XYZ file of C-alpha atoms in Angstrom:
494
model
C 207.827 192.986 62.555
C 206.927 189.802 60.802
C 203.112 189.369 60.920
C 203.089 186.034 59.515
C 204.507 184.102 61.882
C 203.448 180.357 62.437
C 203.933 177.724 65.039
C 203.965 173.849 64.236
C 201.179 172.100 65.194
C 200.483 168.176 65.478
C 201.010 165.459 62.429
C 198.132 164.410 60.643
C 197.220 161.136 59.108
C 196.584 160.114 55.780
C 192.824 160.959 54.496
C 190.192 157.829 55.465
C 190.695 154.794 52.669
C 188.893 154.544 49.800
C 186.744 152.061 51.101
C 184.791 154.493 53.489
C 183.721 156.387 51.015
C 184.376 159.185 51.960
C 185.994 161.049 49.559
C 186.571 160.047 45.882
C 188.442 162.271 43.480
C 187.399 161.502 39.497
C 188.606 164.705 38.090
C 192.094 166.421 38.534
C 190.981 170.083 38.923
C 188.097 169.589 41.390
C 186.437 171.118 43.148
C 186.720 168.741 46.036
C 184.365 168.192 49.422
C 187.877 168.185 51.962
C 185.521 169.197 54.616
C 183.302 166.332 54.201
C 179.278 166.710 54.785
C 177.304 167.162 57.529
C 173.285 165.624 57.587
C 171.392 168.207 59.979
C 168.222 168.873 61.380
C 166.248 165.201 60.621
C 162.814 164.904 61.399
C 160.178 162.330 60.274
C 159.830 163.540 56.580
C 162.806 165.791 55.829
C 166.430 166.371 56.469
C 168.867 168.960 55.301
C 172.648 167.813 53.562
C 175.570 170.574 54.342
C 177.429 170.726 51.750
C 180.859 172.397 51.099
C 183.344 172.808 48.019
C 186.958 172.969 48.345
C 189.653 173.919 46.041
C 191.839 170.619 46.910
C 190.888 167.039 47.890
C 192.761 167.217 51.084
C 193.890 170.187 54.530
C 196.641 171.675 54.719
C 199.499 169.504 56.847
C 200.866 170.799 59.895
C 203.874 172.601 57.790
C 201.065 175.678 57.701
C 202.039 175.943 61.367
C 199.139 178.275 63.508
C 199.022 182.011 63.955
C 200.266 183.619 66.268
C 198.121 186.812 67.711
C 199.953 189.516 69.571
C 197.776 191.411 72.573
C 198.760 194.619 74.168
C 197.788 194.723 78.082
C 195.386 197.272 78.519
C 196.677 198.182 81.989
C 200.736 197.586 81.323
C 200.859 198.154 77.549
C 203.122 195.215 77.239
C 203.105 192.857 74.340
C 202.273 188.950 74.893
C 200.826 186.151 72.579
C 199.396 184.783 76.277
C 197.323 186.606 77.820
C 196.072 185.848 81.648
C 193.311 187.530 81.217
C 191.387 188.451 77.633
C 189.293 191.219 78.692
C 191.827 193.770 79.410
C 194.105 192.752 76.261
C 193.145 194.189 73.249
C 194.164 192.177 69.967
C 196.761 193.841 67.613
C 196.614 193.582 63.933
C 196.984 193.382 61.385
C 195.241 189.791 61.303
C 195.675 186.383 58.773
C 193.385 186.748 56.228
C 192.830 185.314 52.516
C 195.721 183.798 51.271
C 197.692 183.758 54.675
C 194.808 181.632 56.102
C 194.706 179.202 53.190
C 198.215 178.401 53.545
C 197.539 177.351 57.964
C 197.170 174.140 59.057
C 194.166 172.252 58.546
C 192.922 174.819 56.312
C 190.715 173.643 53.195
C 190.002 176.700 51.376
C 186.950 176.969 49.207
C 186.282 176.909 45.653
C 183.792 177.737 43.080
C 181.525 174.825 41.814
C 177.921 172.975 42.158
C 176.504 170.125 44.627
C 173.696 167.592 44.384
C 172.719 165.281 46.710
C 171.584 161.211 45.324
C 169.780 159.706 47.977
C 167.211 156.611 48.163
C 165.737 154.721 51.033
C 167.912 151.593 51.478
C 167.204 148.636 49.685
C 165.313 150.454 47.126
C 166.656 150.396 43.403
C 165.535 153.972 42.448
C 167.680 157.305 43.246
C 166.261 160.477 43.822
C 168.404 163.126 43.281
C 168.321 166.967 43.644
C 168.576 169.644 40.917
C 172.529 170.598 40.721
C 173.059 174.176 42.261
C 175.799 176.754 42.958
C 177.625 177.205 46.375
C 177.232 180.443 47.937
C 181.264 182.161 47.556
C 179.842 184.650 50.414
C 178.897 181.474 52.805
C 182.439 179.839 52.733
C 181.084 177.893 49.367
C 178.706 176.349 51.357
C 174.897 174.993 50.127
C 172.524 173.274 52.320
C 170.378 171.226 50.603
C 167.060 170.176 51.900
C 165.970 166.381 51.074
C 161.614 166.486 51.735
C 158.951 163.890 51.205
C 161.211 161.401 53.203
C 159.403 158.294 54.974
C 159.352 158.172 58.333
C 161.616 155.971 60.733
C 163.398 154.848 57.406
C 167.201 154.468 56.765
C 168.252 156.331 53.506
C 171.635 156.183 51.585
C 172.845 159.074 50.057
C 175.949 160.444 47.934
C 177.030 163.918 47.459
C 178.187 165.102 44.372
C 180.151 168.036 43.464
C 181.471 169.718 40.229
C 182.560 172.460 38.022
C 179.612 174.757 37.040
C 177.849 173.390 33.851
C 180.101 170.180 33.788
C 178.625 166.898 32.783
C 180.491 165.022 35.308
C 181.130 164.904 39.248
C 184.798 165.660 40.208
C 184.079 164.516 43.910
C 181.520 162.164 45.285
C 180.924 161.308 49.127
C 178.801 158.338 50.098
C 176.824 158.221 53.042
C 173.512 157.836 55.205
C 171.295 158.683 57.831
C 167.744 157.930 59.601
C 164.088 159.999 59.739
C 162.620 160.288 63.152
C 159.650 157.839 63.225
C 156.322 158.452 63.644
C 154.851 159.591 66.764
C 153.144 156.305 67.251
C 156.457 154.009 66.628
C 157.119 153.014 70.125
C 160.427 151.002 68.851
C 163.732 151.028 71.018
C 165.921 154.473 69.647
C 169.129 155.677 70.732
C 170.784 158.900 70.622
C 174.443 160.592 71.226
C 175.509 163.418 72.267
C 179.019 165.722 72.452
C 180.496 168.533 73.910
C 183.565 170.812 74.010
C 185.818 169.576 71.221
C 188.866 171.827 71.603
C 191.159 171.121 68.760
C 194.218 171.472 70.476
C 193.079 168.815 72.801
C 192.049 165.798 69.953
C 193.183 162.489 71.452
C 194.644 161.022 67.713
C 196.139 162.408 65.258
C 193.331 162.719 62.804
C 190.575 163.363 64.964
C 189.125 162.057 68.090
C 188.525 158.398 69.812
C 184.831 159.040 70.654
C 183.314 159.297 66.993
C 184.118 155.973 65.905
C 182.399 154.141 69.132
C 179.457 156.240 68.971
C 179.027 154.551 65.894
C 178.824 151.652 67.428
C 175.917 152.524 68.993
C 174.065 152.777 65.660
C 172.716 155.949 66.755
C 169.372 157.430 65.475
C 171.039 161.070 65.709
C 173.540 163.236 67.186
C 173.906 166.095 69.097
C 176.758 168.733 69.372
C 175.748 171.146 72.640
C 178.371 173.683 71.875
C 181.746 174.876 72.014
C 182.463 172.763 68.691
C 185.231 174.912 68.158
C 186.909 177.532 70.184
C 187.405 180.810 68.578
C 188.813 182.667 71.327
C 192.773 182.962 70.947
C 193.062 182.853 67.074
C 190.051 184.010 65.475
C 189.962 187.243 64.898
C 188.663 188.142 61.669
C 185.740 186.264 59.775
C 188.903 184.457 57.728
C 190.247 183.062 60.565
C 186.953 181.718 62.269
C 186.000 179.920 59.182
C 189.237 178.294 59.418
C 188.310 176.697 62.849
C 185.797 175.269 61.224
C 187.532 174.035 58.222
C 190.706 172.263 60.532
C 188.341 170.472 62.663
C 185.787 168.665 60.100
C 188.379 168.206 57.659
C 189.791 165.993 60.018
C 189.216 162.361 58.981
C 186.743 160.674 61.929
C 184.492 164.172 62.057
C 184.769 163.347 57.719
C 183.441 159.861 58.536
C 181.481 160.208 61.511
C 179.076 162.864 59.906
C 178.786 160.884 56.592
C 176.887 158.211 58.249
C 174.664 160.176 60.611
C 172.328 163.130 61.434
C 173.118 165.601 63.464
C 171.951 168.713 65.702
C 174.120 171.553 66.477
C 173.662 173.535 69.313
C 176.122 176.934 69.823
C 177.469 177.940 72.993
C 179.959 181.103 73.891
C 183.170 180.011 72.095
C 181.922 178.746 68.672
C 179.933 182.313 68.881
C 182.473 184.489 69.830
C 184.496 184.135 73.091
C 184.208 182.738 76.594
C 180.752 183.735 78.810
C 180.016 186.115 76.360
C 176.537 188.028 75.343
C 175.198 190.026 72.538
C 175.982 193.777 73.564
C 179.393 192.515 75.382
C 182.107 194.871 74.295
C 186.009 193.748 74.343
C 188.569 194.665 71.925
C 190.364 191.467 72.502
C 188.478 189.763 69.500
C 189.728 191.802 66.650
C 187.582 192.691 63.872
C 185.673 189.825 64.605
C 182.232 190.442 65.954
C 179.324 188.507 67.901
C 177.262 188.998 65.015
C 179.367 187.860 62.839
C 179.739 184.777 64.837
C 176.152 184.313 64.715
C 175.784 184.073 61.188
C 178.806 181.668 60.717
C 177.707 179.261 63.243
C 174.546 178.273 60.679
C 176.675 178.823 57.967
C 178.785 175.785 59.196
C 175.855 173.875 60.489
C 173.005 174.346 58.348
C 171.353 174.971 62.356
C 167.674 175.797 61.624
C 166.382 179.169 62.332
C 165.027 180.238 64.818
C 168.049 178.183 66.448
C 165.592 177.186 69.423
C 163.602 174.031 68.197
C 162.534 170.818 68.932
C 161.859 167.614 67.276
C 159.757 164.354 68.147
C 161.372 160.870 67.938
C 158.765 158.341 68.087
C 156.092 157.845 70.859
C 158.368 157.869 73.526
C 160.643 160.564 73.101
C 160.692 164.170 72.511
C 163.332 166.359 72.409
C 164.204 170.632 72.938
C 167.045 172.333 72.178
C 167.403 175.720 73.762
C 169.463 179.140 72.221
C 171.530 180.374 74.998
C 173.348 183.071 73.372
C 171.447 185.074 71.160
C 168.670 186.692 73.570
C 170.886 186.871 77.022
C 170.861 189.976 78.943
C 174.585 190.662 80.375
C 176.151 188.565 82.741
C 177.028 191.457 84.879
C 173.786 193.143 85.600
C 172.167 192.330 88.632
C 169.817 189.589 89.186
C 166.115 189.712 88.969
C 162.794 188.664 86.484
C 163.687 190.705 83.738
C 167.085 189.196 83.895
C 167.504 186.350 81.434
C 169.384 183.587 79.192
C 166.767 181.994 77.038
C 164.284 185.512 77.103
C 160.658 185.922 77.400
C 159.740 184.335 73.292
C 161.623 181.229 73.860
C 160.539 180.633 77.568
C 156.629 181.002 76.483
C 157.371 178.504 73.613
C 159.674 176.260 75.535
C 156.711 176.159 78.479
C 153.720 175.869 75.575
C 155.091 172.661 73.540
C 156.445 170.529 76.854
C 153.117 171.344 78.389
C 151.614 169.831 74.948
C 153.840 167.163 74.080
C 152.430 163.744 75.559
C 155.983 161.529 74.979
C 156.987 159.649 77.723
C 160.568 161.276 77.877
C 161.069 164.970 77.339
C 164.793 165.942 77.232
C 166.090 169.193 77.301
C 169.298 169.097 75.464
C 171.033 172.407 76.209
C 174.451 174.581 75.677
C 174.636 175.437 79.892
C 173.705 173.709 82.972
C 170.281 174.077 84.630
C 171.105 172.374 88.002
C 174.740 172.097 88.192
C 176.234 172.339 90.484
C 179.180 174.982 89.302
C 182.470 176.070 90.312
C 181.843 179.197 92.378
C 183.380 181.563 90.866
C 181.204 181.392 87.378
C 178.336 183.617 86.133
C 177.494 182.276 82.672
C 174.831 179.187 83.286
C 171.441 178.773 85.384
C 172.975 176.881 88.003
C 175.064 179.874 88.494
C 173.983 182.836 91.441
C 173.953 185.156 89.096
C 171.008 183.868 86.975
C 169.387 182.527 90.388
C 165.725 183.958 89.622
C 165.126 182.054 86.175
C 167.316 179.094 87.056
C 164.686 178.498 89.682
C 161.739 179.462 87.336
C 163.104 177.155 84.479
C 163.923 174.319 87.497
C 160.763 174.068 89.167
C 158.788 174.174 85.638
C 160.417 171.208 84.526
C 160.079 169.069 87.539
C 157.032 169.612 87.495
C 156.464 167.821 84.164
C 157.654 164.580 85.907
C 159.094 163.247 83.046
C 161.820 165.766 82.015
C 164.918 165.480 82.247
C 168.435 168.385 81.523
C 171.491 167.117 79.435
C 173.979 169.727 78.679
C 177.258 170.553 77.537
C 179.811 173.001 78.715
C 181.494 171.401 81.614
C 184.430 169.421 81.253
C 183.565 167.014 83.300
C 181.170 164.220 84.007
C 178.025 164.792 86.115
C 174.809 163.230 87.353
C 173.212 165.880 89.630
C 169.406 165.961 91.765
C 168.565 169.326 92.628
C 167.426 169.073 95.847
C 164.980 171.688 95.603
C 162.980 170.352 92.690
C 164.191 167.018 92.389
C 165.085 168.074 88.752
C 167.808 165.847 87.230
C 170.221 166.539 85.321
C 173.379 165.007 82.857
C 176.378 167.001 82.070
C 177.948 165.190 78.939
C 181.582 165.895 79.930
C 184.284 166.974 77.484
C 185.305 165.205 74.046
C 188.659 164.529 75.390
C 190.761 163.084 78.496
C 193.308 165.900 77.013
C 190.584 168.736 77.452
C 188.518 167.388 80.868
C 189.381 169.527 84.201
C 188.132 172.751 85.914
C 186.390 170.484 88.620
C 187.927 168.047 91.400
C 186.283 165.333 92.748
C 186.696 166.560 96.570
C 184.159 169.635 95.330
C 181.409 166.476 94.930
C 177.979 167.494 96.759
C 175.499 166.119 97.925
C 173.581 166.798 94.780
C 175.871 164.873 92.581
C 174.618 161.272 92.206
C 177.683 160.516 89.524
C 180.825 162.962 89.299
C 184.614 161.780 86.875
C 186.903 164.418 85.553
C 187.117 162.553 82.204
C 186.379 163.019 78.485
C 183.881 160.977 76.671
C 180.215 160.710 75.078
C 176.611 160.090 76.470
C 174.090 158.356 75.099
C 170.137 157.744 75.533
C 168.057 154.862 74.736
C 164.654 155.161 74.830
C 162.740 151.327 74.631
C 159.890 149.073 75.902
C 160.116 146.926 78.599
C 157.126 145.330 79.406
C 155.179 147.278 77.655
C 156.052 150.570 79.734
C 158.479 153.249 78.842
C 162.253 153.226 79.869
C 165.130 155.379 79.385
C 168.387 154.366 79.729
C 171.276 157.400 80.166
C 174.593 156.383 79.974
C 177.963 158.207 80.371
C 181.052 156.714 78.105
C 184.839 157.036 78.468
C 186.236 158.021 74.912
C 187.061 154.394 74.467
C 183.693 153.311 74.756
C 183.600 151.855 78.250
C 180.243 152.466 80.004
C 180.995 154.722 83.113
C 177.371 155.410 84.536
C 173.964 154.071 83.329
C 170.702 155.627 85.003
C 167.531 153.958 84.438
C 164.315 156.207 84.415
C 160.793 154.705 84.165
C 157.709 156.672 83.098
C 155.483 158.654 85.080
């Protein structure tokens, strides 16, 4: 039987023009930056630049076609590249790997060379620039390069360089920029974006997806990805072939361009770990030779995520934000319910708990993965809002209403929400999915009394923190993937 055989996918558009700057070739032999650059983990004096070499300037078209993975039922012993159910099919092999990956679509295979990053605040005339350096072969020719001493609530420019080891000149140079978080007295109006659940089979255009370009409107201060960023589950199974996931989907001309121009915070969830509601000691053969702990360590890898992956950052007077780990220190799903049972575990709660209780912003946001409040479909046992984690969904519920000035936003769902719980008053935002293609799983004749908004549509969310009157407001709006405003919620201090 033929292993290697591929399935067409979708067209792809010509790389971004020259004039967005985002990718400029001067030497014939590379290496390139096809998967662009990501700016991660701002704060008010510091930043870190992802940076990635690539043997050619541009992906693979869709003539590489996708794998396709054969599963044997468990129960039936049959054969099927569709399984109903993964966890009683068991993956066959052997997998893609090396060469066979390089050659899929959307694939951007990596290459030996060094990166430096120029960068100065703008309108100065001076660049700073960081010592060249080699990419890590055994971290998909990756480097993350850490830009300190930065001035608070400042706009900086930057351009990424790469070339050969030892050359004298760049072969590839990406232009682009981002903002520090201001100090914590800056009481200035600040707004902030966040995504969820980008599926790649489910992009809305041909190179990408609708939403990145408006949130640029927006002139965000930062973004934030709360998980699922890429779905592993069907075709990655082998390190090879989750790398690739990573390499179709920000080779892909608006993540190129959105990322360029923009910081951002990555948050993991099940599928860009490993597969769907799962947990560290879960046990499946239906993921190959690919492992949750292998998962772990490409999901920083690809995101330059700072560790421990549970952190938090301030953004001016008024805001403060938290972004919870929901994977890596879960008890099963399946065990039954009670204190020692647990998503975030005992070291994160503790911390979580100790810096809200200290913080003294006006907003405090907890940007997470899973929902808090929900509510769910009944039927799933993966979130707080689920029966299954009842005990410290109620623990983690009534703590944060009780702050009075907290508020949930979280990924996940592929759909829209604004929920109350009515227990705690505790509210919460559920971004919705990146996609019209990839929102369902809810109906709107499920809405409860609990939901204050509720659309089974893709989109964005934003927050805008500002002054009016001299007291603190937060505006929290929902988007279509156009750009329309769906839902705005106004919040007031406390």
């Amino acid at each position: 039987m033929d292993r290697r055989t591929f399935t067409l996918g979708l067209p792809l558009l010509a790389a971004c023009a020259a004039d967005r700057a985002t990718e400029h070739a001067t030497a014939p032999d590379g290496p390139y930056q096809a998967t662009g650059i990501k700016i991660c983990e701002a704060d008010s004096n510091s930043a870190t630049v992802w940076t990635r070499t690539t043997a050619k300037a541009e992906r693979v078209g869709p003539e590489g076609g996708i794998p396709v993975i054969r599963y044997k039922d468990g129960r039936t012993g049959e054969l099927t590249s569709e399984p109903s159910n993964g966890r009683h099919h068991e993956a066959v092999g052997p997998f893609p790997d090396g060469d066979d990956v390089h050659k899929l679509e959307g694939a951007a295979p990596g290459a030996p060379g060094e990166t430096r990053v120029r960068y100065r605040k703008q309108g100065a005339d001076e660049w700073s620039e960081t010592a060249w350096g080699p990419v890590a072969a055994d971290a998909d020719f990756t480097r993350h390069i850490e830009l300190a001493g930065l001035e608070p609530g400042s706009r900086y420019e930057l351009e990424v360089e790469a070339r050969p080891a030892g050359a004298d000149a760049a072969s590839s140079k990406i232009a682009g920029g981002f903002k520090t978080a201001p100090p914590p007295e800056d009481d200035s109006p600040r707004t902030f974006v966040v995504s969820t659940c980008t599926a790649y089979p489910d992009r809305d255009l041909p190179d990408g997806y609708k939403m990145y370009a408006r949130m640029l409107e927006l002139d965000p201060e930062f973004f934030v990805h709360t998980g699922d960023v890429v779905y592993y589950d069907k075709l990655a199974k082998n390190q090879s072939l989750a790398r690739w996931h990573w390499h179709r989907m920000y080779s892909l001309p608006t993540n190129v361009d959105f990322h360029r121009q923009v910081s951002s915070y990555f948050i993991k969830d099940d599928h860009d770990v490993w597969m769907n509601d799962c947990w560290p000691t879960m046990e499946t053969k239906y993921m190959g030779d690919f492992t949750f702990e292998q998962g772990q360590r490409i999901f920083p890898e690809q995101t330059a995520q700072k560790q421990p992956s549970y952190r938090t950052v301030r953004w001016g007077k008024d805001l403060q934000v938290w972004f919870p780990e929901g994977r890596d220190y879960r008890t099963p799903n399946d065990i039954e319910d009670g204190p020692e049972k647990t998503i975030w575990g005992a070291e994160q709660k503790e911390w979580l708990k100790r810096t809200m209780t200290e913080s003294d912003a006006a907003f405090k946001l907890v940007i997470g993965a899973t929902p808090v409040v929900g509510p769910d479909r009944q039927n799933k046992r993966d979130n707080h809002s689920n029966g299954v984690f009842k005990h410290e969904g109620e623990e983690i519920r009534a703590f944060l209403a009780g702050l009075g000035n907290a508020y949930a936003i979280c990924g996940d769902r592929h759909w829209q929400y604004v929920s109350r719980d009515t227990k705690t008053g505790l509210m919460e935002f559920a971004v919705g999915s990146a996609s019209d293609e990839h929102a369902g799983g809810f109906k709107m004749d499920l809405r409860t009394d609990e939901h204050l908004y509720l659309n089974i549509v893709g989109g964005f969310f934003s927050g805008t923190v500002e002054r009016v009157d001299g007291k603190p407001r937060l505006t929290l709006r929902h988007y279509s993937v156009d750009g329309k405003v769906l839902n705005e919620v106004v919040r007031e201090s406390v």
